[in-house]
Amino acid sequence: LAEAAADADIVLLDAPPVIAVSDALVLASKVDGVILVVNAGKTKRDLAKRARSLLEKANANILGVVLNNAPVEKAMYTY
């Protein structure tokens, strides 16, 4: 990670789901920030909260959340 950071302005890493394996939690404590990605309509709210709690316990710097696959209303994109 240090070598990649020395060569780039931003280094993005993808990790497996927090609940499924511990890899993401180990990685979360070694990076500058974490973005939690949840899938609209599939990720249960209690699991998202549990993921956040696990990341907090791992001293992760949670920068925010991305909501994937959220339904979009066409009326929202008109001028």
PDB file of C-alpha atoms in Angstrom:
ATOM      1  CA  LEU A   1       0.000   0.000   0.000  1.00  0.00           C
ATOM      2  CA  ALA A   2       2.768   2.425   0.827  1.00  0.00           C
ATOM      3  CA  GLU A   3       4.427   1.858  -2.541  1.00  0.00           C
ATOM      4  CA  ALA A   4       1.142   2.392  -4.408  1.00  0.00           C
ATOM      5  CA  ALA A   5       0.421   5.541  -2.395  1.00  0.00           C
ATOM      6  CA  ALA A   6       3.839   6.927  -3.243  1.00  0.00           C
ATOM      7  CA  ASP A   7       3.166   6.521  -6.964  1.00  0.00           C
ATOM      8  CA  ALA A   8      -0.451   7.760  -7.119  1.00  0.00           C
ATOM      9  CA  ASP A   9      -2.610  10.602  -5.839  1.00  0.00           C
ATOM     10  CA  ILE A  10      -5.455   8.229  -4.933  1.00  0.00           C
ATOM     11  CA  VAL A  11      -5.406   4.468  -4.425  1.00  0.00           C
ATOM     12  CA  LEU A  12      -8.781   2.697  -4.430  1.00  0.00           C
ATOM     13  CA  LEU A  13      -9.133  -0.842  -3.138  1.00  0.00           C
ATOM     14  CA  ASP A  14     -12.109  -3.152  -3.419  1.00  0.00           C
ATOM     15  CA  ALA A  15     -12.744  -5.553  -0.574  1.00  0.00           C
ATOM     16  CA  PRO A  16     -15.146  -8.429   0.068  1.00  0.00           C
ATOM     17  CA  PRO A  17     -18.296  -7.856   2.121  1.00  0.00           C
ATOM     18  CA  VAL A  18     -17.566  -6.866   5.724  1.00  0.00           C
ATOM     19  CA  ILE A  19     -20.004  -9.393   7.194  1.00  0.00           C
ATOM     20  CA  ALA A  20     -18.782 -12.334   5.072  1.00  0.00           C
ATOM     21  CA  VAL A  21     -15.039 -12.367   5.805  1.00  0.00           C
ATOM     22  CA  SER A  22     -12.563 -10.543   8.025  1.00  0.00           C
ATOM     23  CA  ASP A  23     -10.355  -9.353   5.133  1.00  0.00           C
ATOM     24  CA  ALA A  24     -12.246  -6.064   4.812  1.00  0.00           C
ATOM     25  CA  LEU A  25     -11.880  -5.318   8.520  1.00  0.00           C
ATOM     26  CA  VAL A  26      -8.132  -5.950   8.465  1.00  0.00           C
ATOM     27  CA  LEU A  27      -7.768  -3.752   5.399  1.00  0.00           C
ATOM     28  CA  ALA A  28     -10.038  -1.024   6.852  1.00  0.00           C
ATOM     29  CA  SER A  29      -7.599  -0.330   9.667  1.00  0.00           C
ATOM     30  CA  LYS A  30      -4.723   0.145   7.213  1.00  0.00           C
ATOM     31  CA  VAL A  31      -6.276   2.674   4.811  1.00  0.00           C
ATOM     32  CA  ASP A  32      -7.124   6.367   5.098  1.00  0.00           C
ATOM     33  CA  GLY A  33     -10.859   5.870   4.637  1.00  0.00           C
ATOM     34  CA  VAL A  34     -13.650   3.429   3.891  1.00  0.00           C
ATOM     35  CA  ILE A  35     -16.775   3.818   1.776  1.00  0.00           C
ATOM     36  CA  LEU A  36     -19.507   1.339   2.690  1.00  0.00           C
ATOM     37  CA  VAL A  37     -21.491   0.127  -0.348  1.00  0.00           C
ATOM     38  CA  VAL A  38     -25.010  -1.227   0.176  1.00  0.00           C
ATOM     39  CA  ASN A  39     -27.373  -2.673  -2.407  1.00  0.00           C
ATOM     40  CA  ALA A  40     -30.847  -1.086  -2.424  1.00  0.00           C
ATOM     41  CA  GLY A  41     -33.559  -3.664  -1.949  1.00  0.00           C
ATOM     42  CA  LYS A  42     -31.121  -6.462  -1.130  1.00  0.00           C
ATOM     43  CA  THR A  43     -28.937  -5.380   1.783  1.00  0.00           C
ATOM     44  CA  LYS A  44     -30.976  -5.705   4.953  1.00  0.00           C
ATOM     45  CA  ARG A  45     -30.874  -2.643   7.172  1.00  0.00           C
ATOM     46  CA  ASP A  46     -29.712  -4.639  10.207  1.00  0.00           C
ATOM     47  CA  LEU A  47     -26.801  -6.090   8.208  1.00  0.00           C
ATOM     48  CA  ALA A  48     -25.767  -2.628   7.014  1.00  0.00           C
ATOM     49  CA  LYS A  49     -25.816  -1.428  10.631  1.00  0.00           C
ATOM     50  CA  ARG A  50     -23.802  -4.469  11.694  1.00  0.00           C
ATOM     51  CA  ALA A  51     -21.235  -3.792   8.968  1.00  0.00           C
ATOM     52  CA  ARG A  52     -20.923  -0.201  10.167  1.00  0.00           C
ATOM     53  CA  SER A  53     -20.507  -1.368  13.747  1.00  0.00           C
ATOM     54  CA  LEU A  54     -17.785  -3.859  12.775  1.00  0.00           C
ATOM     55  CA  LEU A  55     -15.946  -1.169  10.805  1.00  0.00           C
ATOM     56  CA  GLU A  56     -16.146   1.221  13.765  1.00  0.00           C
ATOM     57  CA  LYS A  57     -14.765  -1.461  16.087  1.00  0.00           C
ATOM     58  CA  ALA A  58     -11.887  -1.936  13.619  1.00  0.00           C
ATOM     59  CA  ASN A  59     -11.172   1.817  13.905  1.00  0.00           C
ATOM     60  CA  ALA A  60     -12.067   2.382  10.257  1.00  0.00           C
ATOM     61  CA  ASN A  61     -12.495   5.962   9.086  1.00  0.00           C
ATOM     62  CA  ILE A  62     -15.933   5.673   7.433  1.00  0.00           C
ATOM     63  CA  LEU A  63     -16.130   8.396   4.795  1.00  0.00           C
ATOM     64  CA  GLY A  64     -19.654   7.641   3.654  1.00  0.00           C
ATOM     65  CA  VAL A  65     -22.085   5.223   2.059  1.00  0.00           C
ATOM     66  CA  VAL A  66     -22.919   4.431  -1.562  1.00  0.00           C
ATOM     67  CA  LEU A  67     -26.415   3.119  -2.297  1.00  0.00           C
ATOM     68  CA  ASN A  68     -26.243   0.925  -5.407  1.00  0.00           C
ATOM     69  CA  ASN A  69     -29.178  -0.092  -7.597  1.00  0.00           C
ATOM     70  CA  ALA A  70     -31.614   2.419  -6.124  1.00  0.00           C
ATOM     71  CA  PRO A  71     -34.722   2.846  -8.272  1.00  0.00           C
ATOM     72  CA  VAL A  72     -34.707   6.117 -10.183  1.00  0.00           C
ATOM     73  CA  GLU A  73     -37.802   8.092 -11.053  1.00  0.00           C
ATOM     74  CA  LYS A  74     -37.628   9.660 -14.505  1.00  0.00           C
ATOM     75  CA  ALA A  75     -39.306  12.820 -13.173  1.00  0.00           C
ATOM     76  CA  MET A  76     -36.169  13.514 -11.155  1.00  0.00           C
ATOM     77  CA  TYR A  77     -34.136  14.040 -14.329  1.00  0.00           C
ATOM     78  CA  THR A  78     -36.284  16.513 -16.244  1.00  0.00           C
ATOM     79  CA  TYR A  79     -35.582  20.195 -16.735  1.00  0.00           C
TER      80      TYR A  79
END
